[in-house]
Tab-separated table of C-alpha atoms in Angstrom:
chain	number	residue	atom	x	y	z
A	5	UNK	CA	0.000	0.000	0.000
A	6	UNK	CA	2.698	2.452	-0.880
A	7	UNK	CA	4.998	3.696	-3.599
A	8	UNK	CA	8.160	2.284	-2.068
A	9	UNK	CA	8.645	-1.396	-2.779
A	10	UNK	CA	11.743	-1.652	-0.624
A	11	UNK	CA	9.804	-1.527	2.629
A	12	UNK	CA	7.062	-4.132	3.055
A	13	UNK	CA	4.020	-2.628	4.681
A	14	UNK	CA	2.158	-4.851	7.121
A	15	UNK	CA	-1.482	-4.084	6.355
A	16	UNK	CA	-2.616	-6.546	9.022
A	17	UNK	CA	-0.309	-6.163	12.048
A	18	UNK	CA	0.942	-9.268	13.798
A	19	UNK	CA	0.034	-7.726	17.154
A	20	UNK	CA	-3.319	-6.173	17.916
A	21	UNK	CA	-3.386	-2.394	17.239
A	22	UNK	CA	-4.017	-0.258	20.291
A	23	UNK	CA	-7.562	1.146	20.192
A	24	UNK	CA	-10.122	1.914	22.886
A	25	UNK	CA	-12.465	-1.054	23.098
A	26	UNK	CA	-16.250	-0.990	23.125
A	27	UNK	CA	-18.435	-4.093	23.438
A	28	UNK	CA	-15.360	-6.261	23.033
A	29	UNK	CA	-14.158	-4.717	19.753
A	30	UNK	CA	-12.089	-1.675	18.685
A	31	UNK	CA	-14.145	1.499	18.931
A	32	UNK	CA	-13.455	2.575	15.293
A	33	UNK	CA	-15.350	-0.538	14.127
A	34	UNK	CA	-18.623	1.099	15.133
A	35	UNK	CA	-17.795	4.325	13.316
A	36	UNK	CA	-17.034	2.366	10.138
A	37	UNK	CA	-20.251	0.407	10.156
A	38	UNK	CA	-22.319	3.556	10.746
A	39	UNK	CA	-20.605	5.080	7.712
A	40	UNK	CA	-21.480	1.943	5.808
A	41	UNK	CA	-24.992	1.987	7.279
A	42	UNK	CA	-25.812	5.151	5.359
A	43	UNK	CA	-24.014	4.019	2.212
A	44	UNK	CA	-25.984	0.764	2.251
A	45	UNK	CA	-29.184	2.724	2.857
A	46	UNK	CA	-28.449	4.624	-0.344
A	47	UNK	CA	-27.387	1.522	-2.281
A	48	UNK	CA	-30.397	-0.620	-1.386
A	49	UNK	CA	-32.832	2.254	-1.849
A	50	UNK	CA	-31.708	2.426	-5.470
A	51	UNK	CA	-31.231	-1.309	-6.000
A	52	UNK	CA	-34.825	-2.344	-5.371
A	53	UNK	CA	-36.180	0.480	-7.536
A	54	UNK	CA	-33.915	0.468	-10.628
A	55	UNK	CA	-35.589	-2.255	-12.698
A	56	UNK	CA	-39.138	-1.341	-11.636
A	57	UNK	CA	-38.506	2.349	-12.339
A	58	UNK	CA	-37.031	1.573	-15.773
A	59	UNK	CA	-40.133	-0.400	-16.789
A	60	UNK	CA	-42.508	2.254	-15.416
A	61	UNK	CA	-40.634	5.291	-16.773
A	62	UNK	CA	-39.308	4.108	-20.124
A	63	UNK	CA	-41.814	1.355	-21.072
A	64	UNK	CA	-44.935	2.840	-19.432
A	65	UNK	CA	-45.365	-0.309	-17.332
A	66	UNK	CA	-45.271	-2.733	-20.300
A	67	UNK	CA	-43.863	-6.142	-19.237
A	68	UNK	CA	-41.879	-6.216	-22.483
A	69	UNK	CA	-39.395	-3.896	-20.762
A	70	UNK	CA	-38.541	-6.403	-18.047
A	71	UNK	CA	-35.782	-8.051	-20.080
A	72	UNK	CA	-33.972	-4.758	-20.744
A	73	UNK	CA	-34.479	-3.568	-17.163
A	74	UNK	CA	-33.162	-6.849	-15.737
A	75	UNK	CA	-30.098	-6.697	-17.982
A	76	UNK	CA	-29.418	-3.077	-16.962
A	77	UNK	CA	-29.649	-4.006	-13.291
A	78	UNK	CA	-27.174	-6.856	-13.821
A	79	UNK	CA	-24.749	-4.648	-15.760
A	80	UNK	CA	-25.017	-1.910	-13.144
A	81	UNK	CA	-24.358	-4.407	-10.354
A	82	UNK	CA	-21.375	-5.812	-12.239
A	83	UNK	CA	-19.856	-2.376	-12.777
A	84	UNK	CA	-20.557	-1.368	-9.162
A	85	UNK	CA	-18.355	-4.182	-7.910
A	86	UNK	CA	-15.778	-4.427	-10.702
A	87	UNK	CA	-14.642	-0.831	-10.249
A	88	UNK	CA	-13.535	-1.810	-6.752
A	89	UNK	CA	-10.243	-3.105	-8.168
A	90	UNK	CA	-9.383	0.398	-9.333
A	91	UNK	CA	-10.527	1.998	-6.100
A	92	UNK	CA	-8.430	-0.426	-4.073
A	93	UNK	CA	-5.389	0.176	-6.246
A	94	UNK	CA	-5.782	3.969	-6.088
A	95	UNK	CA	-5.984	3.817	-2.299
A	96	UNK	CA	-2.966	1.490	-2.058
A	97	UNK	CA	-0.745	3.480	-4.391
A	98	UNK	CA	-1.893	7.098	-4.392
A	99	UNK	CA	-4.050	8.602	-1.620
A	100	UNK	CA	-4.862	6.064	1.111
A	101	UNK	CA	-8.211	4.572	2.035
A	102	UNK	CA	-9.603	7.532	3.941
A	103	UNK	CA	-9.376	10.014	1.083
A	104	UNK	CA	-10.632	7.420	-1.409
A	105	UNK	CA	-13.744	6.889	0.719
A	106	UNK	CA	-14.464	10.615	0.965
A	107	UNK	CA	-14.095	11.225	-2.784
A	108	UNK	CA	-16.186	8.175	-3.590
A	109	UNK	CA	-18.988	9.284	-1.267
A	110	UNK	CA	-19.186	12.712	-2.917
A	111	UNK	CA	-19.366	11.294	-6.454
A	112	UNK	CA	-21.998	8.732	-5.419
A	113	UNK	CA	-24.185	11.354	-3.747
A	114	UNK	CA	-24.109	13.533	-6.869
A	115	UNK	CA	-25.052	10.568	-9.056
A	116	UNK	CA	-28.022	9.654	-6.890
A	117	UNK	CA	-29.480	13.134	-7.262
A	118	UNK	CA	-28.910	13.018	-11.052
A	119	UNK	CA	-31.148	9.913	-11.167
A	120	UNK	CA	-34.121	12.114	-10.319
A	121	UNK	CA	-34.011	13.696	-13.804
A	122	UNK	CA	-36.706	11.864	-15.843
A	123	UNK	CA	-34.745	10.904	-18.977
A	124	UNK	CA	-32.878	7.789	-20.058
A	125	UNK	CA	-29.513	9.619	-20.566
A	126	UNK	CA	-29.777	11.087	-17.052
A	127	UNK	CA	-30.740	7.671	-15.690
A	128	UNK	CA	-27.667	6.085	-17.281
A	129	UNK	CA	-25.455	9.011	-16.290
A	130	UNK	CA	-26.566	8.915	-12.668
A	131	UNK	CA	-25.956	5.183	-12.472
A	132	UNK	CA	-22.501	5.719	-14.009
A	133	UNK	CA	-21.609	8.246	-11.318
A	134	UNK	CA	-22.787	5.865	-8.596
A	135	UNK	CA	-20.617	3.129	-10.136
A	136	UNK	CA	-17.480	5.299	-10.164
A	137	UNK	CA	-17.998	6.579	-6.621
A	138	UNK	CA	-18.735	3.143	-5.237
A	139	UNK	CA	-15.511	1.832	-6.749
A	140	UNK	CA	-13.557	4.229	-4.551
A	141	UNK	CA	-15.734	3.728	-1.477
A	142	UNK	CA	-16.596	0.070	-1.112
A	143	UNK	CA	-13.312	-1.919	-1.135
A	144	UNK	CA	-11.504	0.555	1.070
A	145	UNK	CA	-13.954	0.730	3.950
A	146	UNK	CA	-14.097	-3.076	4.065
A	147	UNK	CA	-10.329	-3.459	4.048
A	148	UNK	CA	-9.961	-0.990	6.944
A	149	UNK	CA	-12.109	-3.198	9.174
A	150	UNK	CA	-9.486	-5.926	8.939
A	151	UNK	CA	-6.723	-3.492	9.871
A	152	UNK	CA	-8.301	-2.833	13.260
A	153	UNK	CA	-7.245	-6.320	14.405
A	154	UNK	CA	-3.944	-8.147	14.673
A	155	UNK	CA	-3.349	-10.902	12.117
A	156	UNK	CA	-3.908	-13.645	14.689
A	157	UNK	CA	-6.707	-11.937	16.598
A	158	UNK	CA	-9.502	-14.547	16.953
A	159	UNK	CA	-12.117	-11.766	16.984
A	160	UNK	CA	-11.471	-10.861	13.343
A	161	UNK	CA	-14.195	-13.021	11.739
A	162	UNK	CA	-16.640	-12.037	14.460
A	163	UNK	CA	-15.770	-8.374	13.944
A	164	UNK	CA	-16.573	-8.682	10.256
A	165	UNK	CA	-19.837	-10.442	11.079
A	166	UNK	CA	-20.806	-7.652	13.491
A	167	UNK	CA	-19.827	-5.075	10.879
A	168	UNK	CA	-22.001	-6.962	8.413
A	169	UNK	CA	-24.894	-6.924	10.863
A	170	UNK	CA	-24.544	-3.201	11.477
A	171	UNK	CA	-24.493	-2.194	7.832
A	172	UNK	CA	-27.543	-4.370	7.147
A	173	UNK	CA	-29.527	-2.141	9.449
A	174	UNK	CA	-29.247	0.392	6.608
A	175	UNK	CA	-30.296	-2.239	4.093
A	176	UNK	CA	-33.322	-3.024	6.280
A	177	UNK	CA	-34.425	0.590	6.622
A	178	UNK	CA	-33.987	1.460	2.949
A	179	UNK	CA	-36.764	-0.641	1.324
A	180	UNK	CA	-39.165	0.009	4.204
A	181	UNK	CA	-38.855	3.796	4.092
A	182	UNK	CA	-38.338	4.311	0.377
A	183	UNK	CA	-40.906	1.646	-0.547
A	184	UNK	CA	-43.428	3.645	1.458
A	185	UNK	CA	-42.346	6.806	-0.361
A	186	UNK	CA	-42.862	5.125	-3.735
A	187	UNK	CA	-46.240	3.605	-2.958
A	188	UNK	CA	-48.124	5.979	-0.644
A	189	UNK	CA	-46.406	9.345	-0.286
A	190	UNK	CA	-48.238	11.115	-3.118
A	191	UNK	CA	-51.016	10.431	-5.607
A	192	UNK	CA	-48.660	11.015	-8.555
A	193	UNK	CA	-47.753	8.278	-11.073
A	194	UNK	CA	-45.474	5.567	-9.748
A	195	UNK	CA	-42.449	6.574	-11.844
A	196	UNK	CA	-42.516	9.999	-10.175
A	197	UNK	CA	-42.633	8.411	-6.741
A	198	UNK	CA	-39.576	6.342	-7.608
A	199	UNK	CA	-37.702	9.599	-8.026
A	200	UNK	CA	-38.438	10.344	-4.375
A	201	UNK	CA	-36.559	7.114	-3.649
A	202	UNK	CA	-33.495	8.519	-5.423
A	203	UNK	CA	-33.712	11.763	-3.414
A	204	UNK	CA	-33.784	9.778	-0.164
A	205	UNK	CA	-30.799	7.720	-1.350
A	206	UNK	CA	-28.837	10.892	-2.129
A	207	UNK	CA	-29.506	12.267	1.344
A	208	UNK	CA	-28.339	8.969	2.847
A	209	UNK	CA	-25.076	9.199	0.931
A	210	UNK	CA	-24.479	12.745	2.155
A	211	UNK	CA	-24.942	11.488	5.719
A	212	UNK	CA	-22.442	8.701	5.054
A	213	UNK	CA	-19.869	11.270	3.899
A	214	UNK	CA	-20.416	13.453	6.961
A	215	UNK	CA	-20.248	10.522	9.386
A	216	UNK	CA	-16.870	9.430	8.036
A	217	UNK	CA	-15.544	12.991	7.736
A	218	UNK	CA	-16.078	13.675	11.434
A	219	UNK	CA	-15.289	10.146	12.672
A	220	UNK	CA	-12.146	9.275	10.722
A	221	UNK	CA	-9.815	10.678	13.378
A	222	UNK	CA	-10.617	7.603	15.504
A	223	UNK	CA	-8.702	5.477	12.987
A	224	UNK	CA	-5.332	7.048	13.738
A	225	UNK	CA	-2.900	6.097	10.983
A	226	UNK	CA	-5.102	3.360	9.522
A	227	UNK	CA	-6.090	4.369	6.007
A	228	UNK	CA	-4.174	7.647	6.015
A	229	UNK	CA	-1.867	8.521	3.092
A	230	UNK	CA	1.595	7.050	3.396
A	231	UNK	CA	4.724	9.219	3.342
A	232	UNK	CA	4.972	10.608	-0.159
A	233	UNK	CA	1.185	10.401	-0.688
A	234	UNK	CA	-0.002	13.208	1.584
A	235	UNK	CA	-0.050	16.056	-0.972
A	236	UNK	CA	-3.592	17.301	-1.543
A	237	UNK	CA	-2.855	17.572	-5.253
A	238	UNK	CA	-3.020	13.769	-5.388
A	239	UNK	CA	-6.602	13.824	-4.067
A	240	UNK	CA	-7.589	16.431	-6.664
A	241	UNK	CA	-5.960	14.302	-9.360
A	242	UNK	CA	-7.964	11.248	-8.269
A	243	UNK	CA	-11.184	13.287	-8.240
A	244	UNK	CA	-10.446	14.521	-11.765
A	245	UNK	CA	-9.743	10.961	-12.884
A	246	UNK	CA	-13.008	9.764	-11.348
A	247	UNK	CA	-14.991	12.442	-13.175
A	248	UNK	CA	-13.187	11.682	-16.439
A	249	UNK	CA	-14.059	7.981	-16.131
A	250	UNK	CA	-17.821	8.598	-15.886
A	251	UNK	CA	-18.326	8.801	-19.690
A	252	UNK	CA	-16.479	5.497	-20.112
A	253	UNK	CA	-18.709	3.796	-17.560
A	254	UNK	CA	-21.718	5.359	-19.310
A	255	UNK	CA	-20.665	3.690	-22.566
A	256	UNK	CA	-20.132	0.340	-20.829
A	257	UNK	CA	-23.531	0.564	-19.169
A	258	UNK	CA	-25.518	1.730	-22.177
A	259	UNK	CA	-23.682	0.183	-25.136
A	260	UNK	CA	-21.874	-2.947	-24.027
A	261	UNK	CA	-24.013	-6.065	-23.711
A	262	UNK	CA	-23.816	-8.413	-20.767
A	263	UNK	CA	-21.892	-11.055	-22.762
A	264	UNK	CA	-19.201	-8.606	-23.862
A	265	UNK	CA	-19.010	-7.204	-20.333
A	266	UNK	CA	-18.453	-10.693	-18.948
A	267	UNK	CA	-15.397	-11.039	-21.197
A	268	UNK	CA	-14.099	-7.691	-19.956
A	269	UNK	CA	-14.608	-8.694	-16.331
A	270	UNK	CA	-12.818	-11.967	-17.055
A	271	UNK	CA	-9.851	-10.087	-18.488
A	272	UNK	CA	-9.722	-7.854	-15.401
A	273	UNK	CA	-9.872	-10.930	-13.174
A	274	UNK	CA	-6.890	-12.446	-14.992
A	275	UNK	CA	-4.942	-9.190	-14.585
A	276	UNK	CA	-5.715	-8.914	-10.861
A	277	UNK	CA	-4.830	-12.573	-10.314
A	278	UNK	CA	-1.512	-12.078	-12.111
A	279	UNK	CA	-0.617	-9.074	-9.931
A	280	UNK	CA	-1.479	-10.965	-6.757
A	281	UNK	CA	0.492	-14.049	-7.817
A	282	UNK	CA	3.517	-11.947	-8.803
A	283	UNK	CA	3.470	-10.209	-5.432
A	284	UNK	CA	3.040	-13.532	-3.631
A	285	UNK	CA	6.083	-14.987	-5.401
A	286	UNK	CA	8.257	-12.349	-3.747
A	287	UNK	CA	7.078	-13.588	-0.326
A	288	UNK	CA	7.688	-17.300	-0.858
A	289	UNK	CA	5.788	-20.559	-1.296
A	290	UNK	CA	3.366	-20.199	1.630
A	291	UNK	CA	2.103	-16.798	0.493
A	292	UNK	CA	1.729	-18.131	-3.047
A	293	UNK	CA	-0.367	-21.057	-1.817
A	294	UNK	CA	-2.564	-18.687	0.182
A	295	UNK	CA	-3.209	-16.542	-2.887
A	296	UNK	CA	-4.189	-19.639	-4.895
A	297	UNK	CA	-6.615	-20.658	-2.129
A	298	UNK	CA	-8.135	-17.176	-2.134
A	299	UNK	CA	-8.573	-17.183	-5.925
A	300	UNK	CA	-10.320	-20.571	-5.835
A	301	UNK	CA	-12.887	-19.229	-3.363
A	302	UNK	CA	-13.301	-16.169	-5.600
A	303	UNK	CA	-14.438	-18.503	-8.397
A	304	UNK	CA	-17.189	-20.079	-6.303
A	305	UNK	CA	-18.215	-16.610	-5.102
A	306	UNK	CA	-19.244	-15.746	-8.688
A	307	UNK	CA	-21.981	-18.391	-8.680
A	308	UNK	CA	-23.382	-17.334	-5.319
A	309	UNK	CA	-24.009	-13.754	-6.440
A	310	UNK	CA	-25.276	-14.749	-9.891
A	311	UNK	CA	-28.382	-16.089	-8.175
A	312	UNK	CA	-28.470	-13.869	-5.098
A	313	UNK	CA	-28.799	-10.729	-7.226
A	314	UNK	CA	-32.045	-11.892	-8.742
A	315	UNK	CA	-33.422	-9.791	-5.865
A	316	UNK	CA	-33.135	-6.631	-7.947
A	317	UNK	CA	-34.665	-8.021	-11.128
A	318	UNK	CA	-36.513	-11.331	-11.506
A	319	UNK	CA	-37.514	-11.510	-7.824
A	320	UNK	CA	-39.029	-8.019	-8.092
A	321	UNK	CA	-41.003	-8.974	-11.200
A	322	UNK	CA	-42.058	-12.213	-9.506
A	323	UNK	CA	-43.280	-10.288	-6.441
A	324	UNK	CA	-45.053	-7.688	-8.552
A	325	UNK	CA	-46.866	-10.074	-10.917
A	326	UNK	CA	-46.862	-13.676	-9.617
A	327	UNK	CA	-47.090	-13.431	-5.804
A	328	UNK	CA	-50.309	-12.965	-3.825
A	329	UNK	CA	-49.351	-10.023	-1.626
A	330	UNK	CA	-52.808	-9.332	-0.186
A	331	UNK	CA	-53.214	-9.799	3.547
A	332	UNK	CA	-55.894	-8.497	5.915
A	333	UNK	CA	-57.219	-6.070	3.312
A	334	UNK	CA	-53.776	-4.603	2.690
A	335	UNK	CA	-51.187	-5.232	-0.040
A	336	UNK	CA	-47.594	-5.933	0.991
A	337	UNK	CA	-45.291	-3.550	-0.981
A	338	UNK	CA	-42.919	-5.170	-3.473
A	339	UNK	CA	-39.913	-3.344	-2.006
A	340	UNK	CA	-40.503	-4.733	1.481
A	341	UNK	CA	-39.494	-8.224	0.386
A	342	UNK	CA	-35.955	-6.902	0.190
A	343	UNK	CA	-36.032	-6.009	3.877
A	344	UNK	CA	-36.333	-9.710	4.702
A	345	UNK	CA	-32.653	-10.323	3.967
A	346	UNK	CA	-31.192	-7.593	6.215
A	347	UNK	CA	-33.739	-8.423	8.936
A	348	UNK	CA	-32.576	-12.036	8.827
A	349	UNK	CA	-28.976	-10.882	9.097
A	350	UNK	CA	-29.698	-8.638	12.080
A	351	UNK	CA	-31.528	-11.468	13.850
A	352	UNK	CA	-29.095	-14.271	13.006
A	353	UNK	CA	-25.700	-12.545	12.753
A	354	UNK	CA	-25.126	-12.406	16.545
A	355	UNK	CA	-26.050	-16.093	16.850
A	356	UNK	CA	-23.772	-17.021	13.957
A	357	UNK	CA	-20.925	-14.986	15.452
A	358	UNK	CA	-21.381	-16.683	18.832
A	359	UNK	CA	-21.596	-20.100	17.174
A	360	UNK	CA	-18.339	-19.575	15.249
A	361	UNK	CA	-16.668	-18.388	18.471
A	362	UNK	CA	-17.964	-21.370	20.475
A	363	UNK	CA	-16.764	-23.811	17.819
A	364	UNK	CA	-13.457	-21.949	17.506
A	365	UNK	CA	-12.696	-22.351	21.211
A	366	UNK	CA	-13.183	-26.101	20.738
A	367	UNK	CA	-11.082	-26.155	17.561
A	368	UNK	CA	-14.148	-27.254	15.599
A	369	UNK	CA	-14.997	-24.067	13.684
A	370	UNK	CA	-15.549	-24.794	9.968
A	371	UNK	CA	-12.871	-23.524	7.609
A	372	UNK	CA	-13.344	-20.612	5.224
A	373	UNK	CA	-13.987	-22.796	2.127
A	374	UNK	CA	-16.385	-25.046	4.056
A	375	UNK	CA	-18.399	-22.024	5.215
A	376	UNK	CA	-18.476	-20.788	1.613
A	377	UNK	CA	-19.797	-24.165	0.466
A	378	UNK	CA	-22.574	-23.928	3.042
A	379	UNK	CA	-23.408	-20.499	1.636
A	380	UNK	CA	-23.943	-21.921	-1.852
A	381	UNK	CA	-26.095	-24.792	-0.541
A	382	UNK	CA	-28.387	-22.488	1.473
A	383	UNK	CA	-28.742	-20.202	-1.544
A	384	UNK	CA	-29.795	-23.250	-3.552
A	385	UNK	CA	-32.368	-24.253	-0.952
A	386	UNK	CA	-34.034	-20.865	-1.401
A	387	UNK	CA	-34.498	-21.610	-5.086
A	388	UNK	CA	-35.823	-25.056	-4.221
A	389	UNK	CA	-38.645	-23.429	-2.228
A	390	UNK	CA	-39.549	-21.158	-5.152
A	391	UNK	CA	-39.422	-24.053	-7.604
A	392	UNK	CA	-41.774	-26.092	-5.422
A	393	UNK	CA	-44.205	-23.168	-5.125
A	394	UNK	CA	-44.284	-22.497	-8.866
A	395	UNK	CA	-44.788	-26.203	-9.617
A	396	UNK	CA	-47.365	-27.057	-6.943
A	397	UNK	CA	-48.835	-23.934	-5.280
A	398	UNK	CA	-49.941	-21.810	-8.234
A	399	UNK	CA	-53.500	-20.661	-7.465
A	400	UNK	CA	-56.490	-20.039	-9.711
A	401	UNK	CA	-55.423	-16.417	-10.237
A	402	UNK	CA	-51.962	-17.531	-11.397
A	403	UNK	CA	-50.298	-16.425	-8.142
A	404	UNK	CA	-48.141	-18.272	-5.610
A	405	UNK	CA	-48.497	-17.636	-1.848
A	406	UNK	CA	-46.557	-14.945	-0.041
A	407	UNK	CA	-44.411	-17.266	2.081
A	408	UNK	CA	-42.227	-19.062	-0.566
A	409	UNK	CA	-40.588	-15.837	-1.738
A	410	UNK	CA	-40.118	-14.696	1.866
A	411	UNK	CA	-38.585	-18.084	2.740
A	412	UNK	CA	-36.282	-17.862	-0.294
A	413	UNK	CA	-34.949	-14.494	0.846
A	414	UNK	CA	-34.351	-15.857	4.355
A	415	UNK	CA	-32.531	-19.000	3.147
A	416	UNK	CA	-30.381	-16.985	0.767
A	417	UNK	CA	-29.449	-14.727	3.656
A	418	UNK	CA	-28.336	-17.647	5.810
A	419	UNK	CA	-26.067	-18.535	2.919
A	420	UNK	CA	-24.857	-14.950	2.719
A	421	UNK	CA	-23.882	-15.011	6.403
A	422	UNK	CA	-21.837	-18.145	5.778
A	423	UNK	CA	-20.052	-16.696	2.755
A	424	UNK	CA	-19.883	-12.914	2.476
A	425	UNK	CA	-18.465	-11.598	5.793
A	426	UNK	CA	-16.166	-14.613	5.949
A	427	UNK	CA	-14.928	-13.812	2.444
A	428	UNK	CA	-14.115	-10.225	3.428
A	429	UNK	CA	-12.161	-11.489	6.408
A	430	UNK	CA	-10.426	-14.111	4.234
A	431	UNK	CA	-9.013	-11.445	1.921
A	432	UNK	CA	-7.383	-9.537	4.781
A	433	UNK	CA	-5.808	-12.771	6.039
A	434	UNK	CA	-4.637	-14.401	2.801
A	435	UNK	CA	-3.704	-11.479	0.536
A	436	UNK	CA	-0.091	-10.271	0.226
A	437	UNK	CA	0.309	-7.502	2.825
A	438	UNK	CA	1.054	-4.707	0.348
A	439	UNK	CA	-1.925	-5.496	-1.911
A	440	UNK	CA	-4.822	-5.999	0.483
A	441	UNK	CA	-6.772	-3.191	-1.177
A	442	UNK	CA	-6.264	-4.703	-4.634
A	443	UNK	CA	-7.205	-8.158	-3.340
A	444	UNK	CA	-10.381	-6.716	-1.800
A	445	UNK	CA	-11.106	-5.240	-5.202
A	446	UNK	CA	-10.610	-8.739	-6.643
A	447	UNK	CA	-13.203	-10.111	-4.215
A	448	UNK	CA	-15.686	-7.525	-5.397
A	449	UNK	CA	-14.711	-8.261	-9.005
A	450	UNK	CA	-15.851	-11.854	-8.503
A	451	UNK	CA	-19.092	-10.431	-7.087
A	452	UNK	CA	-19.301	-8.249	-10.206
A	453	UNK	CA	-19.043	-11.279	-12.455
A	454	UNK	CA	-21.927	-12.846	-10.544
A	455	UNK	CA	-23.948	-9.645	-10.783
A	456	UNK	CA	-23.485	-9.480	-14.544
A	457	UNK	CA	-24.506	-13.122	-14.949
A	458	UNK	CA	-27.562	-12.364	-12.818
A	459	UNK	CA	-28.631	-9.863	-15.461
A	460	UNK	CA	-28.205	-12.468	-18.204
A	461	UNK	CA	-30.319	-14.939	-16.254
A	462	UNK	CA	-33.010	-12.392	-15.375
A	463	UNK	CA	-33.242	-11.297	-19.009
A	464	UNK	CA	-33.655	-14.920	-20.128
A	465	UNK	CA	-36.361	-15.554	-17.521
A	466	UNK	CA	-38.341	-12.477	-18.593
A	467	UNK	CA	-37.826	-13.062	-22.316
A	468	UNK	CA	-39.363	-10.721	-24.881
A	469	UNK	CA	-42.807	-10.479	-23.296
A	470	UNK	CA	-42.184	-10.557	-19.535
A	471	UNK	CA	-41.904	-13.203	-16.839
A	472	UNK	CA	-44.390	-16.084	-16.748
A	473	UNK	CA	-44.835	-18.828	-14.169
A	474	UNK	CA	-43.324	-21.316	-16.633
A	475	UNK	CA	-40.237	-19.200	-17.374
A	476	UNK	CA	-39.708	-18.531	-13.655
A	477	UNK	CA	-39.990	-22.246	-12.859
A	478	UNK	CA	-37.404	-23.106	-15.499
A	479	UNK	CA	-34.925	-20.384	-14.450
A	480	UNK	CA	-35.233	-20.932	-10.707
A	481	UNK	CA	-35.013	-24.711	-11.107
A	482	UNK	CA	-31.736	-24.230	-12.976
A	483	UNK	CA	-30.528	-22.090	-10.078
A	484	UNK	CA	-31.307	-24.775	-7.518
A	485	UNK	CA	-29.421	-27.549	-9.288
A	486	UNK	CA	-26.364	-25.439	-10.119
A	487	UNK	CA	-26.036	-24.042	-6.591
A	488	UNK	CA	-26.543	-27.426	-4.960
A	489	UNK	CA	-23.952	-29.032	-7.238
A	490	UNK	CA	-21.245	-26.402	-6.891
A	491	UNK	CA	-21.829	-26.051	-3.145
A	492	UNK	CA	-21.415	-29.792	-2.685
A	493	UNK	CA	-18.189	-29.743	-4.710
A	494	UNK	CA	-16.765	-26.937	-2.554
A	495	UNK	CA	-17.649	-28.801	0.643
A	496	UNK	CA	-15.845	-31.892	-0.680
A	497	UNK	CA	-12.660	-30.094	-1.775
A	498	UNK	CA	-12.443	-27.767	1.235
A	499	UNK	CA	-9.778	-29.941	2.969
A	500	UNK	CA	-7.536	-29.514	-0.083
A	501	UNK	CA	-8.023	-25.743	-0.064
A	502	UNK	CA	-7.283	-25.699	3.676
A	503	UNK	CA	-3.838	-27.139	2.993
A	504	UNK	CA	-3.088	-24.249	0.677
A	505	UNK	CA	-4.008	-21.809	3.442
A	506	UNK	CA	-1.259	-23.090	5.771
A	507	UNK	CA	-3.065	-22.729	9.078
A	508	UNK	CA	-5.153	-19.622	8.314
A	509	UNK	CA	-8.764	-20.194	9.394
């Protein structure tokens, strides 16, 4: 994480850094997850609304627009996460994590307000700004969590799980509040109410910026520019580069198809892998093995998010058109389904953290690859529930009950708890010390690949005329079998991956 290659920089100290403790963890942890709380509020406010808004605004509610809207959501998700490799690299080499986060938050906030302009160019431009800003923000705040703990601190995984629980409070609040804004706040057409969602998201991002601006002093030297990187001109240069990259992202989002984008993401993945392997070679055989283990888990991570991110596209269209949402004379808002996942995390994350700790004290805690395999299997079980409902519970009005989609979200979230926070922690433990930010960007790049594939799948399920029960059954059944198969393979080969990790758990 510096310009000088002659002095290795220990991103994750061997001894625990000295911080005031609160509730058993370093106090800056709570500042970081409140910063992320507001960023996630903004992100999930937009995520649930993008595809539905696109159909309402640009296709006047015609189901024929679902395929395009689903593909746009997948491409947007892919770009959101793939730009993390550049944000991580910029922080490592140029300005440090703290400045990268602040610049990213400003660009994201501006993009969210641009989304309120009712035109397709503004819609694409606003999304492009959010993509660029998120690339600077997301990998760097996650990597700083790991730096609050010593390399061998047993609280690290639990700290990431608590961080994950805290930020999901924002993800829980976002669909509830903004879904209410979109459905009941005014009597105007729905596409206009969606623009209120984007205003709320922009305000949330401004709050995220302010929270980090005033709280970053708690971090001490963590994330600050290294010697030789402190000049403010570097921050202005990065801001100028971010603004200059917005037109490029606009072209990728609006002109490049999902297939071509997948090839581009693949090329970036090869480049990141090569940089990590080259750095690992300078540290010896053990570090090289650890990088290979990390890259293998990255590959399985792609499949998890390919199906998880149906939440922003095909799951929304399923909820809107094929789920009976009436209860007690009231209709459950489509957006509120997406609060099930963060609610499940908030309820279960403390129990999962305690369970991992209890097993760890008895030397029985599952390894990182085994936990990731469990994540894939639970994700698959969610699709099994939907497949069963579409095959056997379709009513006379062509609707399935409320509970299968709710159960799918909950099962997917159990899988997410097994895979996602553990993956973030894995990167800080297995990556070469000088390239933790780049490796975190690589983790999000694998998520990007999954997000892009999710758009391909959602577009296929919707087809040219919109989602039907038959097309949903076919697509979700495919998801079940692929997730179950790959999850089982990862569980079986996890002992081999453990050997490559050389004692890291």
